[in-house]
XYZ file of N, CA, C and O in Angstrom:
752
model
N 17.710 83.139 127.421
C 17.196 83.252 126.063
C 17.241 81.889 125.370
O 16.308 81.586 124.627
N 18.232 81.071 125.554
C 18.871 80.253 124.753
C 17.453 78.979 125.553
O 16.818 78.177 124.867
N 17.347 79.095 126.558
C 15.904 77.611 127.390
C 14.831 77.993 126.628
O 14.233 77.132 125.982
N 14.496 79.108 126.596
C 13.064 79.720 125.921
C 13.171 79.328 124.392
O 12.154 78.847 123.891
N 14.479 79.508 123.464
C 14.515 78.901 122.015
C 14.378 77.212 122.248
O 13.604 76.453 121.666
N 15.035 76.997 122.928
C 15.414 75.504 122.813
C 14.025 74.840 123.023
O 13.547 74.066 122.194
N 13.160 75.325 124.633
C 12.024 74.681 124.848
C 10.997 75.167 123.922
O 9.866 74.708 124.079
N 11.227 76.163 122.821
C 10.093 76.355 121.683
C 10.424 75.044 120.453
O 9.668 74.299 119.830
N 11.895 75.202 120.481
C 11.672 74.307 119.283
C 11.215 72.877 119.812
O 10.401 72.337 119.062
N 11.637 72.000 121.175
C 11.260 71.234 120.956
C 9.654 70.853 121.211
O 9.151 69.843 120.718
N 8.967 71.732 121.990
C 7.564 71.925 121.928
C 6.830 71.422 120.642
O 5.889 70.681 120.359
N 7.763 72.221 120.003
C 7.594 72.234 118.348
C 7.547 70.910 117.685
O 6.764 70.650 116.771
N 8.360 70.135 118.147
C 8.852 68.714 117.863
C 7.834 67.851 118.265
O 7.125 67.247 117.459
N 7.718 67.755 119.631
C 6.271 66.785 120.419
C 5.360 67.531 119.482
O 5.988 67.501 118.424
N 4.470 68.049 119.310
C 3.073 68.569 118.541
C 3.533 67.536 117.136
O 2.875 66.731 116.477
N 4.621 67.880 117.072
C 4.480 67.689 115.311
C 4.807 65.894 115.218
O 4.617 65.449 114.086
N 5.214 64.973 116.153
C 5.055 64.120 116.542
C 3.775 63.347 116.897
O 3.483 62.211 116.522
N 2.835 64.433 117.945
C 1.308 63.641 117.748
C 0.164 64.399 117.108
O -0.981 64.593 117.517
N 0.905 64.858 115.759
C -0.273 65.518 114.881
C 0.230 64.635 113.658
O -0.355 64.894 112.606
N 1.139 63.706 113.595
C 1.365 63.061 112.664
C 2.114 61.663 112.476
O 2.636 61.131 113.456
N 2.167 61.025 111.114
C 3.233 59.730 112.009
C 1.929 58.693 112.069
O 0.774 58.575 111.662
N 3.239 57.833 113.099
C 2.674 56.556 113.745
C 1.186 57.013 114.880
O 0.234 56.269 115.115
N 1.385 58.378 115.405
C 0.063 58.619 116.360
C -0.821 58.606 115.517
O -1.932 58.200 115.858
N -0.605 59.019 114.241
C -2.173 58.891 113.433
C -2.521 58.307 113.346
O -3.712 58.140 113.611
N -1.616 57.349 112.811
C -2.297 55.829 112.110
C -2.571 54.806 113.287
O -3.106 53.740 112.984
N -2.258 55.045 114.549
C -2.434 54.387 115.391
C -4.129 54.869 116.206
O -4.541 54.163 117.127
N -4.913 56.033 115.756
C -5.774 56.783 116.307
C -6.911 56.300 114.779
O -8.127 56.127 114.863
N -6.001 56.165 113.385
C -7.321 56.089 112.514
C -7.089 54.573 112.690
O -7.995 54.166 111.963
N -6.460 53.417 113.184
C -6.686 52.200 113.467
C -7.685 51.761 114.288
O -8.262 50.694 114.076
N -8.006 52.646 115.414
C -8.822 52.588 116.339
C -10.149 52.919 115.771
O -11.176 52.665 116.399
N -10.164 53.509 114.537
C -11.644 53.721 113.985
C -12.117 52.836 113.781
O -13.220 53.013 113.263
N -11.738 51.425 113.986
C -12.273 50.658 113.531
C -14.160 50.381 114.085
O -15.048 49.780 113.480
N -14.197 50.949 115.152
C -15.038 51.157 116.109
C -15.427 52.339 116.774
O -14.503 53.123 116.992
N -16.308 52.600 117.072
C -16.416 54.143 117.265
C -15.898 54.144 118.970
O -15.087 54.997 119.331
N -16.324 53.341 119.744
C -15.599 53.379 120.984
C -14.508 53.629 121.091
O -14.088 54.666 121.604
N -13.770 52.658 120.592
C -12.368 52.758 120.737
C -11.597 53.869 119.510
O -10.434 54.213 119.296
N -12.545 54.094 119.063
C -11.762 55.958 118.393
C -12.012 57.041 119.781
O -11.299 58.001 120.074
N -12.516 56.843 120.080
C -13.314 58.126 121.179
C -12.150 57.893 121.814
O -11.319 58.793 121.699
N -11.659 56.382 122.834
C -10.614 56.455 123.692
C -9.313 56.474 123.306
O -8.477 56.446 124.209
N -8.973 56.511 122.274
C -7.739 56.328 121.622
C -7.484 57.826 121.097
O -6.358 58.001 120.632
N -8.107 58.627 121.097
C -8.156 60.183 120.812
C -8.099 60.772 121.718
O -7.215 61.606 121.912
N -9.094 60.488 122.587
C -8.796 61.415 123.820
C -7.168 60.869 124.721
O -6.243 61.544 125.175
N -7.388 59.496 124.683
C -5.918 59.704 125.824
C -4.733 59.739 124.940
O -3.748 59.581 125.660
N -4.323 59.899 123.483
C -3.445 60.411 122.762
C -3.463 61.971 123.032
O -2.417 62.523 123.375
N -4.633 62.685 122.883
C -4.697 64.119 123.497
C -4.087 64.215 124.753
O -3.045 64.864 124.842
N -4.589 63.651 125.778
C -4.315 63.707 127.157
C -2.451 63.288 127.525
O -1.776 63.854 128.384
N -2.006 62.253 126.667
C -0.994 62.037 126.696
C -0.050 62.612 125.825
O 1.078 62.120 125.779
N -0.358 63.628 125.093
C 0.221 64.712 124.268
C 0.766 66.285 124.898
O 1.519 67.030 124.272
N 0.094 66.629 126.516
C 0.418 67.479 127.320
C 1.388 67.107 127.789
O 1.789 68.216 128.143
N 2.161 66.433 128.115
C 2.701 65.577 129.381
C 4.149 66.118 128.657
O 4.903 66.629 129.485
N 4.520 66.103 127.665
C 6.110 66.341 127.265
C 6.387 67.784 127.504
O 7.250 68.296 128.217
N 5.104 68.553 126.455
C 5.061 69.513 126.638
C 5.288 70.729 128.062
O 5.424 71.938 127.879
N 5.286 70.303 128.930
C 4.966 70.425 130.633
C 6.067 70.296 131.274
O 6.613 70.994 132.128
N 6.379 69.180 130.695
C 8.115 68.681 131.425
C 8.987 69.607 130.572
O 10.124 69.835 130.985
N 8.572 70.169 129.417
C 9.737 70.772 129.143
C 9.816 72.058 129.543
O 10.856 72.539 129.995
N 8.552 72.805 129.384
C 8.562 73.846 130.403
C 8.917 73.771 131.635
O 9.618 74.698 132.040
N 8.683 73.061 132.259
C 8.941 72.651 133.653
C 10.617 73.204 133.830
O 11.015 74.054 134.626
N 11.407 72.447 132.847
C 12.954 72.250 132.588
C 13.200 73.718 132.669
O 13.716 74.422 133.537
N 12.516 74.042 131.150
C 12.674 75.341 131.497
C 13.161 76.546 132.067
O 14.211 77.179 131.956
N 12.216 76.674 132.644
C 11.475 77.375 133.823
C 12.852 77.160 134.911
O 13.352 78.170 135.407
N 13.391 75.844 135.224
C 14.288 75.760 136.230
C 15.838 76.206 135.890
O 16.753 76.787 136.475
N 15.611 75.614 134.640
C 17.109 75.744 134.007
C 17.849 77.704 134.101
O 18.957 78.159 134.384
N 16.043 78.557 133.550
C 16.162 79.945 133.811
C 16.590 80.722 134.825
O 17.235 81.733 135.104
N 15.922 79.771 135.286
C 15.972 80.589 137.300
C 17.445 80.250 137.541
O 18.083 81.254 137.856
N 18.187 79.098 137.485
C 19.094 78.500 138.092
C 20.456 79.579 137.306
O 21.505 79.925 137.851
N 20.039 79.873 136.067
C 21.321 80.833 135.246
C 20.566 82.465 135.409
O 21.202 83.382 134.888
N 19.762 82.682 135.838
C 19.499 84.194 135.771
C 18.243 84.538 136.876
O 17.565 85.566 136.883
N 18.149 83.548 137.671
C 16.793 83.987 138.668
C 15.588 84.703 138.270
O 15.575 84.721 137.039
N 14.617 85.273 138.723
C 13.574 85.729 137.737
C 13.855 86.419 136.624
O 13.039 86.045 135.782
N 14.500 87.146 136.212
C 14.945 87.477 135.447
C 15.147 86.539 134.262
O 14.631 86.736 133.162
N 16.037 85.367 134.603
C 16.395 84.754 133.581
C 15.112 83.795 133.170
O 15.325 83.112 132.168
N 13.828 83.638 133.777
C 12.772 83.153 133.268
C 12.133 84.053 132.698
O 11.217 83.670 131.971
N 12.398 85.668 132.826
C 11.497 86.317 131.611
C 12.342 86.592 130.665
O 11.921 87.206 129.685
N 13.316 86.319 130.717
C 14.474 86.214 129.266
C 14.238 85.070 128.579
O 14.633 84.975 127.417
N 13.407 83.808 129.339
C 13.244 82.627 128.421
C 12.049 83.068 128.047
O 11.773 82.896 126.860
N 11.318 83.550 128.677
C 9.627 83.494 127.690
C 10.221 84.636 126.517
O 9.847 84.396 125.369
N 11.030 85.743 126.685
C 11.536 86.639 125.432
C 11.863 85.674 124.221
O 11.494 85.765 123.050
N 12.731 84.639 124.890
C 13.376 83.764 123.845
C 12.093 83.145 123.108
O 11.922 83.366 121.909
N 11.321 82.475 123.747
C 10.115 81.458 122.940
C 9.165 82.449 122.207
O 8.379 81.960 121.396
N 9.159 83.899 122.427
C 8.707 84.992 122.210
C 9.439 85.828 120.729
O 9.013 86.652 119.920
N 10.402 85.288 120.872
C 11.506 85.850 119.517
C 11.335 85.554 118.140
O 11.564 86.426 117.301
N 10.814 83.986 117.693
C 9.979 83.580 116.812
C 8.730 83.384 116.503
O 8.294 82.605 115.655
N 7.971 84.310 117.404
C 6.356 84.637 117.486
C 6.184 84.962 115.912
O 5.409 84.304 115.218
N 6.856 85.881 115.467
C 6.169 86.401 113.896
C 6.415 84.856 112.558
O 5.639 84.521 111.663
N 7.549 84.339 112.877
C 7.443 83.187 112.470
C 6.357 82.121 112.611
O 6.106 81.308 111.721
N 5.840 82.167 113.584
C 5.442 81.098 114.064
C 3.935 81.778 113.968
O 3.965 80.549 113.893
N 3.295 82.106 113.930
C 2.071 82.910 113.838
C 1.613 82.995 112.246
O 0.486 82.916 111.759
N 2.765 83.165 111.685
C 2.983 82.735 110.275
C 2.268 81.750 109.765
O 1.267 81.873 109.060
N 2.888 80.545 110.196
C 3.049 79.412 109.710
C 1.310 78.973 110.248
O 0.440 78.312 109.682
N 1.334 79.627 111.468
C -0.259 78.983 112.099
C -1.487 79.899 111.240
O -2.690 79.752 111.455
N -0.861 80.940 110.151
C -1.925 81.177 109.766
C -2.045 80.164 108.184
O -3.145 79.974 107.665
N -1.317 79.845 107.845
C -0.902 78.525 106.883
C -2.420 77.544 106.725
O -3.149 77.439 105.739
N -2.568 76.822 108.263
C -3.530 76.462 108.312
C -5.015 76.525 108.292
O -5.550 75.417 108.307
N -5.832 77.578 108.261
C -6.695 77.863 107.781
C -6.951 78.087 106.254
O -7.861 77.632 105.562
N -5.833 78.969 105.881
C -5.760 78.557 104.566
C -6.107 77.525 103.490
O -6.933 77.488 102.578
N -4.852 76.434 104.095
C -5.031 75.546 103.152
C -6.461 74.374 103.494
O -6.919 73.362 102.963
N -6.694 75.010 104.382
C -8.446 74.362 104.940
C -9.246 74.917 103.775
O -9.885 74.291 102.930
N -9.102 76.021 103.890
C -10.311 76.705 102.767
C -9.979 76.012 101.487
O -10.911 75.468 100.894
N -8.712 75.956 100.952
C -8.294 75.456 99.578
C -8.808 73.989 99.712
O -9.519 73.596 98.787
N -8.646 73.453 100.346
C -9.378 71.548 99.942
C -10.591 72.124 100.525
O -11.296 71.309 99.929
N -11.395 72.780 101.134
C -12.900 72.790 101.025
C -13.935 72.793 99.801
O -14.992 72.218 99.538
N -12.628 74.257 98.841
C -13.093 74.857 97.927
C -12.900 73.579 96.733
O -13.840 73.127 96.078
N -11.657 73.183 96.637
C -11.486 71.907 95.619
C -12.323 71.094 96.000
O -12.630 70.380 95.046
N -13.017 70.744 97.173
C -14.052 69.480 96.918
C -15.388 69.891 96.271
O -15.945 69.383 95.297
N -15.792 70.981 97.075
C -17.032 72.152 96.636
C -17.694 71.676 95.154
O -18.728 71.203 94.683
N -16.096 72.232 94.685
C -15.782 73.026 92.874
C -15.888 71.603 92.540
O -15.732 71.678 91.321
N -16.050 70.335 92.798
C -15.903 68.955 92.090
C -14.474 68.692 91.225
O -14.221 67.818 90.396
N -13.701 69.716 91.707
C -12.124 68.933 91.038
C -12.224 67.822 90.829
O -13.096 67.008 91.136
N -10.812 67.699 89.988
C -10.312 66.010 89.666
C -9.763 65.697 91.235
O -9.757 66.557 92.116
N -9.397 64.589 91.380
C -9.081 63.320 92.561
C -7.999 64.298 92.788
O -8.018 64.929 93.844
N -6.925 64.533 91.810
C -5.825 64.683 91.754
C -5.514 65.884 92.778
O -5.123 65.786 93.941
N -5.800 67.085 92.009
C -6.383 68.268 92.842
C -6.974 68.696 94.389
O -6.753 69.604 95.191
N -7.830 67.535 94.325
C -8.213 67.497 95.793
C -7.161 66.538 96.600
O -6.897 66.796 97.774
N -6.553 65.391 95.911
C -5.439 64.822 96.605
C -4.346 66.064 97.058
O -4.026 66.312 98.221
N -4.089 66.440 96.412
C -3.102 67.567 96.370
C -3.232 68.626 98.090
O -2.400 68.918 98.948
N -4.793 68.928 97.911
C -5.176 70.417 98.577
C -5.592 69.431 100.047
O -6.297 70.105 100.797
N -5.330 68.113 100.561
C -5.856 67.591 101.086
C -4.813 67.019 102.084
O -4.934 66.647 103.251
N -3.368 67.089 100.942
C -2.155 66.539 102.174
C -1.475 68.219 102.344
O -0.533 68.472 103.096
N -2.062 69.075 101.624
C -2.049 70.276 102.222
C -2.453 71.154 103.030
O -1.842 72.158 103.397
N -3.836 70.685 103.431
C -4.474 70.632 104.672
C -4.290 69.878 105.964
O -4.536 70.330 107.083
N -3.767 68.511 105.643
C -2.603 67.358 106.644
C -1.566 68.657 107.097
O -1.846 68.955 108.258
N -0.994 69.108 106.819
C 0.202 69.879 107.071
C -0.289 71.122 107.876
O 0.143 71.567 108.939
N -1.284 71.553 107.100
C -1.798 72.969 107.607
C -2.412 72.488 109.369
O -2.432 73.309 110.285
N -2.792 71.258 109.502
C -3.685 71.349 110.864
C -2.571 70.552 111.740
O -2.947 69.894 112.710
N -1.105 70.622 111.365
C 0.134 70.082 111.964
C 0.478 71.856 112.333
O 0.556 72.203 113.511
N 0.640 72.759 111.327
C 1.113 73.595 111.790
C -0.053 74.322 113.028
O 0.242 74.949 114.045
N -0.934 74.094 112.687
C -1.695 75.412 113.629
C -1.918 74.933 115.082
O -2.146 75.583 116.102
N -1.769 73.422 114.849
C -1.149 72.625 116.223
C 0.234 73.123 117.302
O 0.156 73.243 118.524
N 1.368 73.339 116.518
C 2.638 73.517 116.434
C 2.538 75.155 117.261
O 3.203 75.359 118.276
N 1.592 76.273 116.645
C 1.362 77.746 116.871
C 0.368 77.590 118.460
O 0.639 78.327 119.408
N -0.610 76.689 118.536
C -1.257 76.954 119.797
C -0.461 76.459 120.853
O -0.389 77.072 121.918
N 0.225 75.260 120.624
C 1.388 74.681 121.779
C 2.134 75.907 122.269
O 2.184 76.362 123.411
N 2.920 76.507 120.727
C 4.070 77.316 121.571
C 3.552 78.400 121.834
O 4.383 79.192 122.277
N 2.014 79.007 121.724
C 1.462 80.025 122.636
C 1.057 79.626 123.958
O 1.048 80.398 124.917
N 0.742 78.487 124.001
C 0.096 78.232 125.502
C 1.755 78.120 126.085
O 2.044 79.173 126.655
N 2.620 77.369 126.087
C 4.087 77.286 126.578
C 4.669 78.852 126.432
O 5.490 79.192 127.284
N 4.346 79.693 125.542
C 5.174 80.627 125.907
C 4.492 81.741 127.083
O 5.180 82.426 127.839
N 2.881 81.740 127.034
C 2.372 82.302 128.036
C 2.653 82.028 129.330
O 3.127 82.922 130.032
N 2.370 80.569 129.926
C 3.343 79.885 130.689
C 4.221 80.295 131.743
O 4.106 80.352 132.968
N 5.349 80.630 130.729
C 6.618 80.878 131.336
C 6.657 82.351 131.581
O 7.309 82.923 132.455
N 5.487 83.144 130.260
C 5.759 84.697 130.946
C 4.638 84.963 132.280
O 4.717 85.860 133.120
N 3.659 83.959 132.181
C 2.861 84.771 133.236
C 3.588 84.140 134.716
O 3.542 84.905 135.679
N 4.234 82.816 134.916
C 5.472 82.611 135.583
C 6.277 84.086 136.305
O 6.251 84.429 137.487
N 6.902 84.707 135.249
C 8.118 85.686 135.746
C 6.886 87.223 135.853
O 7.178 88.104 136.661
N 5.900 87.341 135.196
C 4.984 88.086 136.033
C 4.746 88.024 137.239
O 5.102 88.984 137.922
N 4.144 87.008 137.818
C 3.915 86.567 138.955
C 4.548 86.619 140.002
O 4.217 86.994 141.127
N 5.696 86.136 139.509
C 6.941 86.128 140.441
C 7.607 87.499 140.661
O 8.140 87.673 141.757
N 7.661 88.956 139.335
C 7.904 89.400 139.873
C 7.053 90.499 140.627
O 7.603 91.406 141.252
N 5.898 90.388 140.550
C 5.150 91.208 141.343
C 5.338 90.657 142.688
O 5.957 91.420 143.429
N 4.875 89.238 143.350
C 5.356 88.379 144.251
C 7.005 89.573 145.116
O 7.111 90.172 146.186
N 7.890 89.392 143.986
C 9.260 90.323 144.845
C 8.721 91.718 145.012
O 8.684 92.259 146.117
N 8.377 92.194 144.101
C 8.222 94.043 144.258
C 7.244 93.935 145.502
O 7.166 95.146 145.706
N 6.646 93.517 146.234
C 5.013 93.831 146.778
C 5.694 93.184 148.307
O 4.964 93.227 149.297
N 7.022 92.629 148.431
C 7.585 92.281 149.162
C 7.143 91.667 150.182
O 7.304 92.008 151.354
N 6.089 89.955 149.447
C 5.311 89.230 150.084
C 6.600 87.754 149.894
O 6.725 86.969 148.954
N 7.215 87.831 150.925
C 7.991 86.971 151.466
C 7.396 85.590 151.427
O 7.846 84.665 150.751
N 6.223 85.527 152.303
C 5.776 84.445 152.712
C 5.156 83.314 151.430
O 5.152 82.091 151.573
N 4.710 83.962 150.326
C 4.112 83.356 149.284
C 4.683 82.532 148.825
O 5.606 83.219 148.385
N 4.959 81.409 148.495
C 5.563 80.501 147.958
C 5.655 80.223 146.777
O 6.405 79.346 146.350
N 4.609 81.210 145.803
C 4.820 81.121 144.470
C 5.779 81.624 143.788
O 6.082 81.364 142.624
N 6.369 82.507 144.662
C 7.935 83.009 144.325
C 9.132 82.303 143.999
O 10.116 82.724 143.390
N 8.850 80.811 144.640
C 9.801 79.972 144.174
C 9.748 79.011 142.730
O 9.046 78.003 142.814
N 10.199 79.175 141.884
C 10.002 78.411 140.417
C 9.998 76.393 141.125
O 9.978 75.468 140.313
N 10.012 76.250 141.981
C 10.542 74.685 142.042
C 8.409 74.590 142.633
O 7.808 73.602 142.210
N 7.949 75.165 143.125
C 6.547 75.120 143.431
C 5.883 75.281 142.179
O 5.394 74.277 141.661
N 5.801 76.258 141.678
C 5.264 76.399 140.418
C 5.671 75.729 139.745
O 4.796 75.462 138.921
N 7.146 74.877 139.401
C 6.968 73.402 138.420
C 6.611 72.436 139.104
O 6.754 71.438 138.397
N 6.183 72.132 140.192
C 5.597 70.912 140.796
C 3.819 71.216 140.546
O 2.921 70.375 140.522
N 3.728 72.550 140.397
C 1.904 72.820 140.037
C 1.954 72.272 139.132
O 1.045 71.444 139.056
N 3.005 72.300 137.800
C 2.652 72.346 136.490
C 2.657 70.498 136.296
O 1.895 69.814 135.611
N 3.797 70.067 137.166
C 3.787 68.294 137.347
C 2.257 67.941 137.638
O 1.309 67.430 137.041
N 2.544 68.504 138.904
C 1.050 67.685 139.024
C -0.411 68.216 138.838
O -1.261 68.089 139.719
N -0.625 68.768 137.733
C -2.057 69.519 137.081
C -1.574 68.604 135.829
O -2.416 68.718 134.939
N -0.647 67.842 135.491
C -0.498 66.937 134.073
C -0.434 65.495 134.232
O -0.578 64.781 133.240
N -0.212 64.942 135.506
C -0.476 64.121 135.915
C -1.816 63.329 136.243
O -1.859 62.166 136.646
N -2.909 64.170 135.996
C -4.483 63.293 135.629
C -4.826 63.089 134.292
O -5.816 62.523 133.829
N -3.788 63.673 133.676
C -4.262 63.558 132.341
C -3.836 62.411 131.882
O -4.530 61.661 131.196
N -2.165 62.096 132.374
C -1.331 61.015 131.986
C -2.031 59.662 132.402
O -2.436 58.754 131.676
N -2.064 59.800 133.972
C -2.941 58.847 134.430
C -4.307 58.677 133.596
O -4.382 57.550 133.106
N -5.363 59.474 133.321
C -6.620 59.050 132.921
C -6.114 58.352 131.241
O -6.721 57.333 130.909
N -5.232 58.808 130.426
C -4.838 58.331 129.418
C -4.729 56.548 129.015
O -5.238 55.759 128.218
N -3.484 56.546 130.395
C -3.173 55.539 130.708
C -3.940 54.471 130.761
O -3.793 53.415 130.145
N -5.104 54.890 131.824
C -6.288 53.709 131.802
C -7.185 53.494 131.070
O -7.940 52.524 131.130
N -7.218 54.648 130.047
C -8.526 54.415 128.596
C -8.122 53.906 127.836
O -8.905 53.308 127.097
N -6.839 53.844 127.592
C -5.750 52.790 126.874
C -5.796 51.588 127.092
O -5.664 50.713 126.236
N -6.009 51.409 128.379
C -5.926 49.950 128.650
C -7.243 49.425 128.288
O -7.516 48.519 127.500
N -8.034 50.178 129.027
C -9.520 49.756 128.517
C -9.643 49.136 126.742
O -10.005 48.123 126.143
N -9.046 50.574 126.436
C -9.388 50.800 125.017
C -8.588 49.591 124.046
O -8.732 49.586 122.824
């Protein structure tokens, strides 16, 4: 329970790290040019999976190693436990989208739309924050699905039964991203 809280919150942490901050200003620096916005966005995207992955990854091992399949569908329960919270907060963001749409619309003062505008900054941090820890918490449950149909169906030979294969899928399906990042960066 306790891998599944821990790897939600810090999921939580990376998103909210490159939805804001120094990644921004380092992505609206690159506007200076439209090229180098294109590559400086995408491999900040691309290099924004990569934490996320490893921590599932951790996860995922840390579960197995204290509770065997089992204890990996006790971690997706855990990242699963603050769903109503967190679903919450991701509906936040649409919201305050509509509110600075409507204040620019309506011709408000500066002020007003300043206002509804670093409230929309926040809102498209949170709904960032809600799709991470759904894709990470699916993850880990379709993981201990897998695995345990894999035991009941008493297919020995499959290798997806072992969590150390399935975090080496998850390594290396994030590893073109890191890499392609890497080199648009340089380019870029």
């Amino acid at each position: 329970l306790f891998t599944g809280l821990l790897s939600g919150y810090l999921i939580g942490k990376v998103t909210e790290y490159y939805t804001s901050g120094r990644t921004v200003h380092r992505i609206a620096k690159a506007s200076n040019t439209p090229a180098t916005n294109i590559i400086e966005g995408l491999a900040t995207g691309m290099v924004s999976t990569v934490l996320p992955v490893i921590i599932v990854a951790v996860a995922t091992l840390a579960a197995f190693y204290f509770g065997g399949l089992y204890g990996i569908a006790i971690a997706s329960v855990g990242m699963l436990a603050t769903l109503g919270m967190v679903l919450s907060i991701d509906g936040y963001g649409p919201i305050s989208d509509n509110a600075a749409g409507i204040a620019e619309m309506a011709g408000l003062g500066k002020e007003v739309r300043g206002r509804a505008e670093a409230l929309d900054e926040v809102g498209n941090t949170t709904a960032a924050i809600g799709k991470g820890f759904a894709i990470s918490s699916a993850a880990l449950a379709a993981l201990a699905w897998i695995s345990a149909f894999f035991e009941h169906a008493n297919l020995q030979t499959v290798s997806l039964t072992e969590p150390v294969v399935i975090v080496g899928l998850f390594l290396g399906g994030v590893l073109p991203f890191l890499f392609s990042a890497m080199t648009m960066r340089a380019v870029g």
